[in-house]
Coordinates of C-alpha atoms and ligand atoms in Angstrom, one line a residue:
M23 CA 28.7 60.5 -44.5
A24 CA 27.5 59.6 -41.0
N25 CA 23.7 59.3 -40.9
F26 CA 22.2 58.2 -37.5
F27 CA 18.9 57.3 -39.1
N28 CA 20.1 55.3 -42.1
D29 CA 22.7 53.4 -40.1
N30 CA 20.1 52.0 -37.7
E31 CA 17.8 49.5 -39.3
H32 CA 15.8 49.0 -36.0
L33 CA 14.4 52.5 -36.4
K34 CA 12.9 51.8 -39.8
F35 CA 11.5 48.5 -38.3
H36 CA 9.6 50.5 -35.7
L37 CA 8.6 53.2 -38.1
T38 CA 6.8 50.7 -40.3
H39 CA 5.0 48.9 -37.5
P40 CA 1.5 47.8 -38.7
F41 CA -0.2 50.2 -36.2
M42 CA 1.3 53.1 -38.2
Q43 CA -1.5 52.7 -40.8
K44 CA -4.1 53.6 -38.2
I45 CA -2.0 56.4 -36.7
V46 CA -1.3 58.0 -40.0
S47 CA -4.9 57.8 -41.1
L48 CA -6.1 59.4 -37.8
K49 CA -3.4 62.0 -37.7
E50 CA -4.0 63.0 -41.3
D51 CA -7.8 62.8 -40.8
N52 CA -8.0 60.7 -44.1
F53 CA -5.5 63.0 -45.8
S54 CA -7.8 66.0 -45.8
E55 CA -5.0 68.5 -46.0
R56 CA -3.6 67.3 -49.4
E57 CA -5.5 70.0 -51.2
L58 CA -4.3 72.7 -48.8
Y59 CA -0.6 72.1 -48.5
D60 CA 1.7 70.8 -51.3
H61 CA 3.8 68.9 -48.6
A62 CA 0.9 67.2 -47.0
P63 CA 0.9 63.4 -47.7
L64 CA -1.5 61.9 -50.3
D65 CA -1.8 58.5 -48.7
Y66 CA -0.2 56.2 -46.1
E67 CA 2.9 55.3 -48.2
D68 CA 3.5 59.0 -49.0
A69 CA 3.3 59.8 -45.3
I70 CA 5.8 57.1 -44.3
D71 CA 8.0 58.3 -47.1
S72 CA 7.9 61.9 -45.9
Y73 CA 8.7 60.8 -42.3
E74 CA 11.7 58.8 -43.5
K75 CA 12.9 61.7 -45.6
V76 CA 12.7 64.1 -42.5
L77 CA 14.3 61.5 -40.3
E78 CA 17.1 61.1 -42.9
I79 CA 17.8 64.8 -42.7
I80 CA 17.8 64.7 -38.9
G81 CA 20.0 61.6 -39.0
E82 CA 22.5 63.4 -41.2
I83 CA 22.5 66.6 -39.1
S84 CA 23.0 64.4 -36.0
G85 CA 25.9 62.4 -37.6
E86 CA 27.6 65.3 -39.4
V87 CA 27.0 68.3 -37.1
I88 CA 25.7 67.5 -33.6
H89 CA 27.8 64.5 -32.9
P90 CA 31.1 66.1 -34.0
N91 CA 30.2 69.2 -31.8
A92 CA 29.4 67.1 -28.7
E93 CA 32.9 66.9 -27.2
E94 CA 33.6 70.6 -27.6
V95 CA 30.2 71.6 -26.2
D96 CA 30.8 69.3 -23.2
K97 CA 34.1 71.2 -22.5
T98 CA 32.9 74.7 -23.2
G99 CA 29.3 74.7 -22.0
P100 CA 27.0 77.7 -21.8
E101 CA 27.8 81.0 -20.0
L102 CA 25.9 83.7 -18.3
V103 CA 26.6 87.2 -19.8
N104 CA 24.6 90.3 -18.7
N105 CA 21.7 88.2 -17.4
E106 CA 21.5 86.2 -20.7
V107 CA 22.4 82.5 -21.3
K108 CA 24.9 82.2 -24.2
Y109 CA 25.0 78.7 -25.6
A110 CA 28.4 77.1 -26.4
P111 CA 29.3 77.8 -30.1
G112 CA 28.6 74.2 -31.0
T113 CA 25.1 74.3 -29.5
R114 CA 24.3 77.4 -31.4
E115 CA 25.5 75.8 -34.6
N116 CA 23.4 72.7 -33.9
H117 CA 20.3 74.8 -33.2
D118 CA 20.8 77.0 -36.3
V119 CA 21.2 74.0 -38.6
L120 CA 18.0 72.3 -37.3
V121 CA 16.0 75.6 -37.5
K122 CA 17.2 76.3 -41.1
A123 CA 16.1 72.8 -42.0
G124 CA 12.7 73.5 -40.6
L125 CA 13.0 70.9 -37.9
V126 CA 11.6 72.6 -34.9
G127 CA 7.9 72.3 -34.0
L128 CA 7.7 69.0 -35.9
S129 CA 4.5 67.7 -34.3
L130 CA 2.5 71.0 -34.8
P131 CA -0.2 71.2 -37.4
R132 CA 0.7 72.6 -40.8
K133 CA -1.3 75.8 -40.1
Y134 CA 1.3 76.6 -37.4
D135 CA 4.2 75.9 -39.8
G136 CA 4.7 72.4 -38.3
L137 CA 5.0 69.1 -40.1
N138 CA 2.0 67.4 -38.4
F139 CA 4.4 64.6 -37.3
P140 CA 2.9 61.8 -35.2
I141 CA 4.6 61.1 -31.9
V142 CA 6.3 57.9 -33.2
P143 CA 8.6 59.7 -35.8
Y144 CA 8.9 62.7 -33.4
V145 CA 10.2 60.5 -30.6
M146 CA 12.4 58.7 -33.1
S147 CA 14.0 62.0 -34.0
A148 CA 14.6 62.6 -30.3
E149 CA 16.3 59.3 -30.0
I150 CA 18.6 60.1 -33.0
V151 CA 19.5 63.6 -31.7
S152 CA 20.2 62.1 -28.2
R153 CA 22.6 59.5 -29.7
A154 CA 24.5 62.5 -31.1
D155 CA 24.5 64.6 -28.0
G156 CA 22.2 63.9 -25.0
G157 CA 22.6 67.4 -23.6
F158 CA 21.7 69.1 -26.9
A159 CA 18.6 66.8 -27.1
N160 CA 17.2 68.7 -24.1
I161 CA 17.4 72.1 -25.8
W162 CA 15.8 70.7 -29.0
G163 CA 13.3 68.4 -27.1
L164 CA 11.8 71.3 -25.2
Q165 CA 9.7 71.9 -28.3
D166 CA 7.4 69.6 -26.3
C167 CA 6.1 72.8 -24.8
A168 CA 4.6 73.7 -28.2
E169 CA 2.5 70.6 -28.0
T170 CA 1.1 71.7 -24.6
I171 CA 0.3 75.1 -25.9
H172 CA -1.4 73.5 -28.9
E173 CA -3.4 71.2 -26.6
F174 CA -4.6 73.6 -24.0
A175 CA -4.2 77.2 -24.9
S176 CA -6.8 79.5 -26.6
D177 CA -6.7 80.0 -30.4
E178 CA -5.4 83.5 -29.9
I179 CA -2.4 82.3 -27.8
K180 CA -1.8 79.5 -30.3
E181 CA -1.7 81.9 -33.2
Q182 CA 0.7 84.2 -31.3
Y183 CA 3.2 81.6 -30.1
L184 CA 3.1 78.3 -32.1
P185 CA 4.5 79.7 -35.5
C186 CA 7.5 81.0 -33.5
F187 CA 8.8 77.4 -32.9
N188 CA 9.4 76.8 -36.6
K189 CA 11.3 80.1 -36.7
G190 CA 13.6 78.8 -33.9
A191 CA 12.1 79.9 -30.7
T192 CA 13.6 78.1 -27.7
A193 CA 11.4 76.8 -24.8
A194 CA 11.6 76.0 -21.1
M195 CA 9.4 74.0 -18.7
I196 CA 9.6 75.9 -15.5
L197 CA 8.2 73.8 -12.6
T198 CA 10.8 73.0 -9.9
E199 CA 11.5 75.1 -6.9
P200 CA 13.9 74.8 -4.0
D201 CA 11.2 73.2 -1.8
A202 CA 9.1 71.6 -4.6
G203 CA 11.0 68.9 -6.6
S204 CA 9.3 65.5 -6.7
D205 CA 6.4 67.1 -4.8
L206 CA 5.3 69.7 -7.4
Q207 CA 2.1 70.2 -5.4
S208 CA 4.2 72.4 -3.1
V209 CA 5.0 74.9 -5.7
Q210 CA 4.9 78.4 -4.2
L211 CA 5.8 80.9 -7.0
K212 CA 3.0 83.4 -6.8
A213 CA 0.8 84.5 -9.7
T214 CA -1.3 87.6 -9.0
Y215 CA -4.0 89.0 -11.2
D216 CA -4.0 92.8 -11.7
Q217 CA -7.5 94.1 -12.4
V218 CA -6.3 97.3 -13.9
S219 CA -3.9 96.0 -16.6
G220 CA -5.9 92.7 -16.9
K221 CA -2.7 90.8 -16.6
W222 CA -1.1 88.1 -14.5
Y223 CA 2.2 88.8 -12.8
L224 CA 4.7 86.1 -11.5
N225 CA 7.0 86.5 -8.4
G226 CA 9.3 83.9 -6.9
V227 CA 12.2 81.5 -7.4
K228 CA 12.6 78.5 -9.6
R229 CA 15.6 76.2 -9.8
F230 CA 17.1 73.5 -11.9
I231 CA 15.5 74.9 -15.0
T232 CA 16.8 73.6 -18.3
N233 CA 17.1 76.5 -20.8
G234 CA 15.9 78.9 -18.1
D235 CA 16.5 81.9 -20.5
A236 CA 14.3 80.5 -23.3
D237 CA 12.2 82.6 -25.6
I238 CA 8.9 80.9 -24.5
S239 CA 8.5 79.4 -21.0
L240 CA 5.7 77.4 -19.4
V241 CA 5.6 78.3 -15.7
L242 CA 3.7 76.5 -13.0
A243 CA 2.5 79.0 -10.4
R244 CA 0.1 79.4 -7.5
T245 CA -3.0 81.5 -8.3
E246 CA -5.1 80.6 -5.4
E247 CA -3.9 82.3 -2.2
G248 CA -4.1 80.2 0.9
T249 CA -4.0 76.8 -1.0
T250 CA -1.3 74.4 -0.4
D251 CA -2.0 71.6 -2.9
A252 CA -2.3 71.0 -6.7
R253 CA -5.7 72.6 -6.9
G254 CA -4.2 76.0 -6.4
L255 CA -1.8 75.8 -9.3
S256 CA -2.1 77.2 -12.8
L257 CA 0.1 77.3 -15.9
F258 CA 1.4 80.4 -17.6
I259 CA 3.4 81.4 -20.7
Y260 CA 6.2 83.8 -19.9
D261 CA 7.6 85.6 -23.0
R262 CA 11.3 86.4 -22.7
T263 CA 10.8 89.8 -24.4
A264 CA 9.3 91.0 -21.1
K265 CA 12.8 90.9 -19.5
A266 CA 11.4 90.4 -16.0
V267 CA 13.4 87.4 -15.0
K268 CA 16.8 87.4 -13.3
I269 CA 19.1 84.4 -14.1
R270 CA 20.9 83.9 -10.8
R271 CA 23.3 81.3 -12.1
I272 CA 23.9 78.4 -14.4
E273 CA 24.5 75.2 -12.4
N274 CA 27.9 73.4 -12.7
K275 CA 26.9 69.9 -13.4
L276 CA 28.2 66.3 -13.7
G277 CA 26.9 65.8 -17.3
I278 CA 24.7 67.2 -20.1
K279 CA 27.0 70.1 -19.8
G280 CA 25.8 71.8 -23.0
S281 CA 22.3 72.1 -21.6
P282 CA 22.0 75.2 -19.4
T283 CA 20.4 74.5 -16.0
C284 CA 19.4 77.7 -14.4
E285 CA 18.2 79.2 -11.1
I286 CA 15.9 82.1 -11.9
V287 CA 13.9 84.8 -10.2
F288 CA 10.6 86.1 -11.5
N289 CA 10.2 89.8 -10.6
N290 CA 6.7 90.9 -11.4
A291 CA 6.9 89.1 -14.6
P292 CA 3.8 89.6 -16.9
S293 CA 2.5 86.3 -18.0
T294 CA -0.4 84.8 -19.9
L295 CA -2.7 82.1 -18.4
I296 CA -3.1 78.9 -20.3
G297 CA -6.6 77.4 -20.2
D298 CA -8.3 77.5 -16.8
T299 CA -6.9 78.4 -13.4
R300 CA -6.4 75.5 -11.0
M301 CA -5.8 73.0 -13.8
G302 CA -2.1 73.8 -14.1
L303 CA -0.6 70.7 -12.4
I304 CA -3.6 68.5 -12.5
K305 CA -4.1 68.5 -16.2
Y306 CA -1.7 70.6 -18.2
V307 CA 1.6 69.8 -16.5
M308 CA 0.7 66.2 -16.2
S309 CA 0.3 66.1 -20.0
L310 CA 3.5 68.0 -20.5
M311 CA 5.4 65.8 -18.1
N312 CA 4.1 62.7 -19.8
S313 CA 5.5 63.9 -23.2
A314 CA 8.8 64.9 -21.5
R315 CA 9.0 61.4 -19.9
L316 CA 8.7 59.9 -23.3
G317 CA 11.4 62.3 -24.4
V318 CA 13.7 61.1 -21.6
G319 CA 12.9 57.5 -22.7
A320 CA 14.1 58.5 -26.2
Q321 CA 17.1 60.4 -24.8
S322 CA 18.1 57.3 -22.7
V323 CA 17.8 54.9 -25.7
G324 CA 19.8 57.3 -27.8
I325 CA 22.7 57.7 -25.2
A326 CA 22.7 54.0 -24.6
E327 CA 22.9 53.3 -28.4
A328 CA 25.9 55.6 -28.6
A329 CA 27.6 53.9 -25.7
Y330 CA 26.9 50.4 -27.1
R331 CA 28.4 51.4 -30.5
E332 CA 31.5 52.8 -28.8
A333 CA 32.0 49.7 -26.7
L334 CA 31.4 47.3 -29.6
K335 CA 34.0 49.1 -31.7
Y336 CA 36.6 49.2 -28.9
A337 CA 36.1 45.5 -28.0
G338 CA 36.8 44.5 -31.6
E339 CA 40.0 46.6 -31.8
R340 CA 41.5 46.1 -28.3
E341 CA 43.7 43.0 -28.0
Q342 CA 44.7 41.3 -24.6
F343 CA 46.3 37.9 -24.1
G344 CA 46.8 37.7 -27.9
K345 CA 43.2 38.2 -29.0
P346 CA 40.5 40.9 -29.3
I347 CA 38.7 41.3 -26.0
I348 CA 35.4 40.7 -27.7
K349 CA 36.3 37.1 -27.9
Y350 CA 36.1 36.7 -24.1
P351 CA 32.7 35.5 -22.8
A352 CA 32.7 38.1 -20.0
V353 CA 33.0 40.9 -22.7
Y354 CA 30.7 39.5 -25.3
E355 CA 28.0 38.8 -22.7
M356 CA 28.2 42.4 -21.6
L357 CA 27.9 43.6 -25.2
T358 CA 25.0 41.3 -25.9
M359 CA 23.1 42.4 -22.8
M360 CA 23.6 46.0 -23.7
Q361 CA 22.2 45.4 -27.2
V362 CA 19.3 43.4 -25.9
K363 CA 18.3 46.0 -23.3
I364 CA 18.4 48.6 -26.0
H365 CA 16.0 46.4 -28.2
A366 CA 13.7 46.0 -25.2
A367 CA 13.6 49.6 -24.2
R368 CA 13.2 50.7 -27.8
S369 CA 10.2 48.4 -28.4
L370 CA 8.6 49.7 -25.2
L371 CA 9.4 53.3 -26.3
Y372 CA 7.7 53.0 -29.6
E373 CA 4.7 51.0 -28.2
T374 CA 4.1 53.7 -25.8
S375 CA 4.5 56.3 -28.5
R376 CA 1.9 54.5 -30.7
F377 CA -0.6 54.5 -27.8
V378 CA -0.1 58.2 -27.2
D379 CA -0.5 58.9 -30.9
I380 CA -3.8 57.1 -31.1
Y381 CA -5.5 58.6 -28.1
K382 CA -4.2 62.1 -28.9
A383 CA -5.4 61.9 -32.5
Y384 CA -8.9 60.9 -31.1
N385 CA -8.7 63.8 -28.7
Y386 CA -8.1 66.3 -31.6
L387 CA -10.7 64.6 -33.8
A388 CA -13.3 64.9 -30.9
E389 CA -12.9 68.7 -31.2
T390 CA -14.1 68.6 -34.9
R391 CA -16.9 66.0 -34.7
K392 CA -18.6 63.6 -32.4
L393 CA -16.7 60.3 -31.9
T394 CA -18.5 57.0 -32.5
N395 CA -18.9 54.7 -29.6
E396 CA -16.2 52.5 -31.0
E397 CA -13.9 55.4 -31.4
R398 CA -14.5 56.6 -27.8
N399 CA -13.8 53.1 -26.5
E400 CA -10.5 53.1 -28.4
Q401 CA -9.6 56.5 -27.2
K402 CA -10.1 55.4 -23.6
Y403 CA -8.3 52.1 -24.1
Y404 CA -5.2 53.7 -25.7
S405 CA -5.2 56.6 -23.2
R406 CA -5.2 54.1 -20.2
N407 CA -2.4 52.1 -21.7
A408 CA -0.3 55.2 -22.5
D409 CA -0.8 56.2 -18.9
I410 CA 0.6 52.9 -17.6
L411 CA 3.4 52.5 -20.1
T412 CA 4.8 56.1 -19.8
P413 CA 6.3 55.8 -16.3
M414 CA 7.4 52.3 -17.3
I415 CA 9.4 53.5 -20.3
K416 CA 10.9 56.3 -18.3
L417 CA 11.9 54.0 -15.5
F418 CA 13.4 51.1 -17.6
A419 CA 15.0 53.1 -20.4
S420 CA 16.8 55.5 -18.0
E421 CA 18.0 52.7 -15.6
Y422 CA 19.2 50.6 -18.7
C423 CA 20.9 53.7 -20.0
N424 CA 22.9 54.0 -16.8
Q425 CA 23.7 50.3 -16.8
I426 CA 24.8 50.4 -20.4
T427 CA 27.0 53.4 -20.1
Y428 CA 28.6 51.9 -17.0
D429 CA 29.3 48.6 -18.9
A430 CA 30.6 50.7 -21.9
I431 CA 33.3 52.2 -19.6
Q432 CA 34.0 48.7 -18.1
I433 CA 34.7 47.4 -21.7
H434 CA 37.1 50.2 -22.3
G435 CA 39.0 49.4 -19.1
G436 CA 41.2 52.2 -17.8
T437 CA 40.9 54.0 -21.2
G438 CA 37.2 54.4 -20.5
Y439 CA 37.9 56.4 -17.4
M440 CA 39.9 59.0 -19.4
K441 CA 38.4 61.9 -21.2
D442 CA 40.0 60.7 -24.5
F443 CA 37.1 58.4 -25.4
P444 CA 33.4 59.5 -25.7
V445 CA 32.2 56.8 -23.1
E446 CA 33.3 59.0 -20.2
R447 CA 31.0 61.8 -21.4
L448 CA 28.2 59.4 -22.2
Y449 CA 28.4 57.9 -18.7
R450 CA 28.1 61.4 -17.1
D451 CA 25.3 62.4 -19.5
A452 CA 23.4 59.2 -18.7
R453 CA 23.3 59.9 -14.9
I454 CA 20.6 62.6 -15.1
T455 CA 18.0 60.4 -16.9
T456 CA 16.9 58.6 -13.8
I457 CA 16.5 61.9 -11.9
Y458 CA 14.7 64.5 -14.0
E459 CA 11.1 64.4 -15.2
G460 CA 10.5 62.4 -12.0
T461 CA 13.1 60.2 -10.4
S462 CA 12.9 56.4 -10.9
Q463 CA 11.2 56.2 -7.4
L464 CA 8.5 58.5 -8.6
Q465 CA 8.0 56.5 -11.8
V466 CA 7.4 53.5 -9.6
V467 CA 4.9 55.6 -7.6
A468 CA 3.0 56.3 -10.9
A469 CA 3.4 52.8 -12.3
I470 CA 2.3 50.9 -9.3
K471 CA -1.3 52.0 -10.0
G472 CA -1.2 49.7 -13.0
V473 CA -0.1 46.9 -10.8
G474 CA -2.8 47.5 -8.2
N475 CA -5.7 47.9 -10.6
G476 CA -4.7 45.0 -12.9
A477 CA -4.1 47.2 -15.9
Y478 CA -0.6 45.7 -16.7
L479 CA -2.0 42.2 -16.3
K480 CA -4.8 43.0 -18.8
L481 CA -2.2 44.3 -21.3
M482 CA -0.1 41.1 -20.9
Q483 CA -3.2 39.0 -21.5
E484 CA -4.0 41.1 -24.6
Y485 CA -0.5 40.5 -25.9
A486 CA -0.8 36.8 -25.1
S487 CA -4.0 36.6 -27.1
R488 CA -2.3 37.7 -30.4
P489 CA -1.5 34.9 -32.9
I490 CA 2.1 33.7 -32.8
H491 CA 3.8 31.4 -35.3
P492 CA 4.2 27.9 -33.9
E493 CA 8.0 28.2 -34.0
L494 CA 7.8 31.0 -31.4
E495 CA 5.3 29.3 -29.2
Y496 CA 8.0 28.2 -26.8
I497 CA 8.8 31.8 -26.0
K498 CA 5.2 32.7 -25.5
N499 CA 4.8 29.7 -23.1
I500 CA 7.6 31.1 -20.9
L501 CA 5.9 34.5 -20.9
L502 CA 2.6 32.9 -19.9
K503 CA 4.2 31.2 -17.0
M504 CA 5.9 34.5 -15.9
T505 CA 2.6 36.2 -16.1
D506 CA 1.0 33.6 -13.9
Q507 CA 3.9 34.0 -11.4
Y508 CA 3.5 37.8 -11.5
E509 CA -0.2 37.6 -10.7
K510 CA 0.5 35.4 -7.7
A511 CA 3.2 37.7 -6.4
V512 CA 0.8 40.7 -6.7
N513 CA -1.8 38.7 -4.8
R514 CA 0.6 37.8 -2.1
V515 CA 1.6 41.4 -1.5
N516 CA -2.1 42.4 -1.5
E517 CA -2.9 39.7 1.1
F518 CA -0.9 41.6 3.7
D519 CA -3.4 44.4 3.3
D520 CA -0.7 46.9 4.4
N521 CA -0.1 50.0 2.3
E522 CA 3.5 50.5 3.5
L523 CA 4.4 46.9 2.6
F524 CA 2.8 47.3 -0.8
D525 CA 4.9 50.5 -1.4
F526 CA 8.0 48.6 -0.1
H527 CA 7.5 45.9 -2.8
A528 CA 6.3 48.3 -5.4
R529 CA 9.6 48.5 -7.4
R530 CA 9.9 44.7 -7.5
L531 CA 6.3 44.4 -8.8
V532 CA 6.7 47.1 -11.4
E533 CA 10.0 45.6 -12.5
M534 CA 8.4 42.2 -12.9
A535 CA 5.5 43.7 -14.9
G536 CA 8.0 45.7 -17.1
N537 CA 10.1 42.6 -17.8
I538 CA 7.0 40.6 -18.9
I539 CA 5.6 43.5 -21.1
M540 CA 9.0 44.0 -22.8
G541 CA 9.3 40.3 -23.2
Y542 CA 5.9 40.2 -25.1
L543 CA 6.9 43.2 -27.2
L544 CA 10.1 41.5 -28.3
L545 CA 8.2 38.3 -29.1
L546 CA 5.8 40.4 -31.2
D547 CA 8.9 41.9 -32.9
A548 CA 10.2 38.4 -33.6
E549 CA 6.8 37.5 -35.1
R550 CA 7.2 40.4 -37.5
N551 CA 10.8 39.6 -38.2
R552 CA 12.7 36.5 -37.0
K553 CA 15.8 38.5 -36.6
Y554 CA 14.5 39.6 -33.2
T555 CA 14.0 36.0 -32.0
S556 CA 17.4 35.8 -30.4
P557 CA 17.1 39.2 -28.6
A558 CA 13.7 38.1 -27.4
E559 CA 15.1 34.8 -26.1
I560 CA 18.1 36.4 -24.4
F561 CA 16.0 39.2 -22.8
I562 CA 13.4 36.8 -21.5
R563 CA 16.1 34.5 -20.0
K564 CA 17.3 37.6 -18.1
A565 CA 13.8 38.8 -17.2
R566 CA 12.8 35.4 -16.0
S567 CA 15.7 35.1 -13.6
E568 CA 15.1 38.6 -12.3
N569 CA 11.5 37.9 -11.7
V570 CA 12.3 34.6 -9.9
A571 CA 14.6 36.5 -7.6
N572 CA 11.9 39.1 -6.9
I573 CA 9.3 36.4 -6.2
S574 CA 11.7 34.7 -3.9
F575 CA 12.3 37.9 -2.0
I576 CA 8.5 38.6 -1.7
N577 CA 7.6 35.0 -0.7
N578 CA 10.2 35.0 2.0
F579 CA 9.2 38.3 3.4
S580 CA 6.9 38.7 6.3
A581 CA 5.3 41.9 7.5
N582 CA 7.6 42.0 10.6
D583 CA 10.7 42.1 8.3
L584 CA 9.9 45.7 7.4
S585 CA 11.0 46.9 10.8
G586 CA 14.6 45.9 10.0
Y587 CA 14.7 48.2 7.1
K588 CA 13.4 51.1 9.2
N589 CA 16.0 50.4 11.8
Q590 CA 18.0 53.5 11.0
S591 CA 18.8 56.0 13.7
Y592 CA 16.9 58.9 12.1
I593 CA 13.6 57.0 11.2
E594 CA 11.0 57.4 13.9
Ligands
FAD9 C1 20.1 68.8 -14.8 C2 18.7 69.0 -14.4 C3 17.8 69.6 -15.2 C4 16.5 69.8 -14.8 N1 15.6 70.4 -15.6 C5 14.4 70.8 -15.2 C6 13.5 71.6 -15.9 O1 13.8 71.9 -17.1 N2 12.3 72.0 -15.4 C7 12.0 71.7 -14.1 O2 10.9 72.1 -13.7 N3 12.8 70.9 -13.3 C8 14.0 70.5 -13.8 N4 14.8 69.7 -13.1 C9 14.4 69.3 -11.7 C10 14.1 67.8 -11.6 O3 12.9 67.5 -12.3 C11 14.1 67.5 -10.1 O4 15.4 67.6 -9.7 C12 13.6 66.1 -9.9 O5 12.1 66.0 -10.2 C13 13.8 65.6 -8.4 O6 13.4 66.6 -7.5 P1 14.5 67.0 -6.3 O7 15.8 67.3 -7.0 O8 13.9 68.1 -5.6 O9 14.7 65.7 -5.5 P2 13.7 65.3 -4.3 O10 12.3 65.4 -4.6 O11 14.2 66.0 -3.0 O12 14.1 63.7 -4.1 C14 15.2 63.3 -3.4 C15 15.1 61.7 -3.3 O13 13.9 61.4 -2.6 C16 13.2 60.5 -3.4 N5 11.8 60.7 -3.1 C17 11.1 61.9 -3.1 N6 9.8 61.7 -2.9 C18 9.6 60.3 -2.9 C19 8.4 59.5 -2.8 N7 7.2 60.0 -2.7 N8 8.6 58.2 -2.9 C20 9.8 57.6 -3.0 N9 11.0 58.4 -3.1 C21 10.8 59.7 -3.1 C22 13.6 60.7 -4.8 O14 13.4 59.6 -5.6 C23 15.1 61.1 -4.7 O15 15.8 59.8 -4.6 C24 16.1 69.5 -13.5 C25 17.0 68.8 -12.6 C26 18.3 68.7 -13.1 C27 19.3 68.1 -12.1

């Protein structure tokens, strides 16, 4: 029986990372719920065992149901019938099986019928489901909305909506408008408060909304008339039972075809405010988008894993010039680089997830008691690091996912271009990952702050300070040198004292930082298990040569060179 958790030893490696001890203890608040719920863990081992059991079930459903359905779902897709989105039959089956197994609302507390899952195993389940079908992973992954309701809504709202997730409620995150894509500050959908009914009503158009006909939607809307920026925006829950939304159409897309992307119109739609007005984008959507970016990181790693496995299988079976193509250096190099990029992205994915787990656990703990100074410092430390690693994982995992699915087709030759093999669908599904939840360019805009304020450098130095076995010192020495070169490159760009030039080099600097951080993470993986030494070496060899190219570009660039890039007829 196919099981997408059991057949991937790397997942278990990350699930048992030494940090998990701290995460479990914080998340379970020293196992205080063991008296209240018979399924609450008794201790650390029991918690890990329960995560493994749940992941095994998700792995089996992914391998036995979602994956076999993926091709048909890609062909059929959803349809719009009488203003309702009807999922493809395979999508419905996937969803029903996961709901019956109690696998929606995983991260919610037990009192809301959740499993109180930390982010690490939750993100892992997203990776597993994405390997089976990246499009379906969107529908299932929108349970992220439950976490935002849990984090910011009143107790009354939480009690009304959170238990619905475990019963199978679907969700949507409704932000984008025709004139507000990357620039969400420009959102115009209007929210008006009616003094008589004491309710908010929404009016306006949203586009590109995944699952636009969901049971529970989080909607970003403008409450403050006359404002034009983020400070006028608030977040609402729209309940589908109000039937006040028109689905204009389901988009006809390149990939993730099973995931309905809708244009929708709100017609005086009654909605419930979450938290405070004006905090919609600044606080609540930022948090929601950070979870979703982690989700796209997981989706990217999952799709890439699927593509790598297809390519590996094909390269072993296909013979040309009298031998399997995997024997040719050009082919095995591609396969090795695919695998190494997956290792690197996965390490970054779970490191980011651990950071998020720790600071969020402290946030919740702070609601029940005063944190000690040490705890507060840790909360800040992990929150800052989660903030800088989140855009980085979204950027790297999605770009790697595209490169890996591209190479997977290449390895299949002409066959890969045909619909007969899954790589054609994986390649199409991968393409969206660098676009939604903020394009790669917008991830660079977010990540460059960590370059400018030295936060990435600090993290590199923290990794470098960890003890490493003497036999791995040579790898650490390369990383130390790369760190030094990175610092010099940042200084060089800073010396120009020119914001536009800094933005121009931003992607290069963020890529250099990411290469070094992933290099350190792979080194630390090798420290835990020598099996990861070779992937660490290979990744760092690639990373070093990319960083050298970036440094050469930066060092040979003068402020005047920028004008050449702006020399396009339409740029003033
Ligand atoms: C299949 C699909 C599903 C989606 N699902 C959802 C959903 O569920 N909910 C939701 O709210 N939205 C959703 N979206 C919308 C998605 O998040 C946006 O498409 C995305 O954020 C980009 O916005 P845009 O399409 O308006 O592109 P634009 O913002 O117009 O960007 C166009 C180009 O300009 C670049 N650019 C823009 N600003 C900058 C800048 N400051 N610096 C550098 N480059 C810049 C971009 O990187 C991009 O290359 C979905 C989109 C798709 C295609």
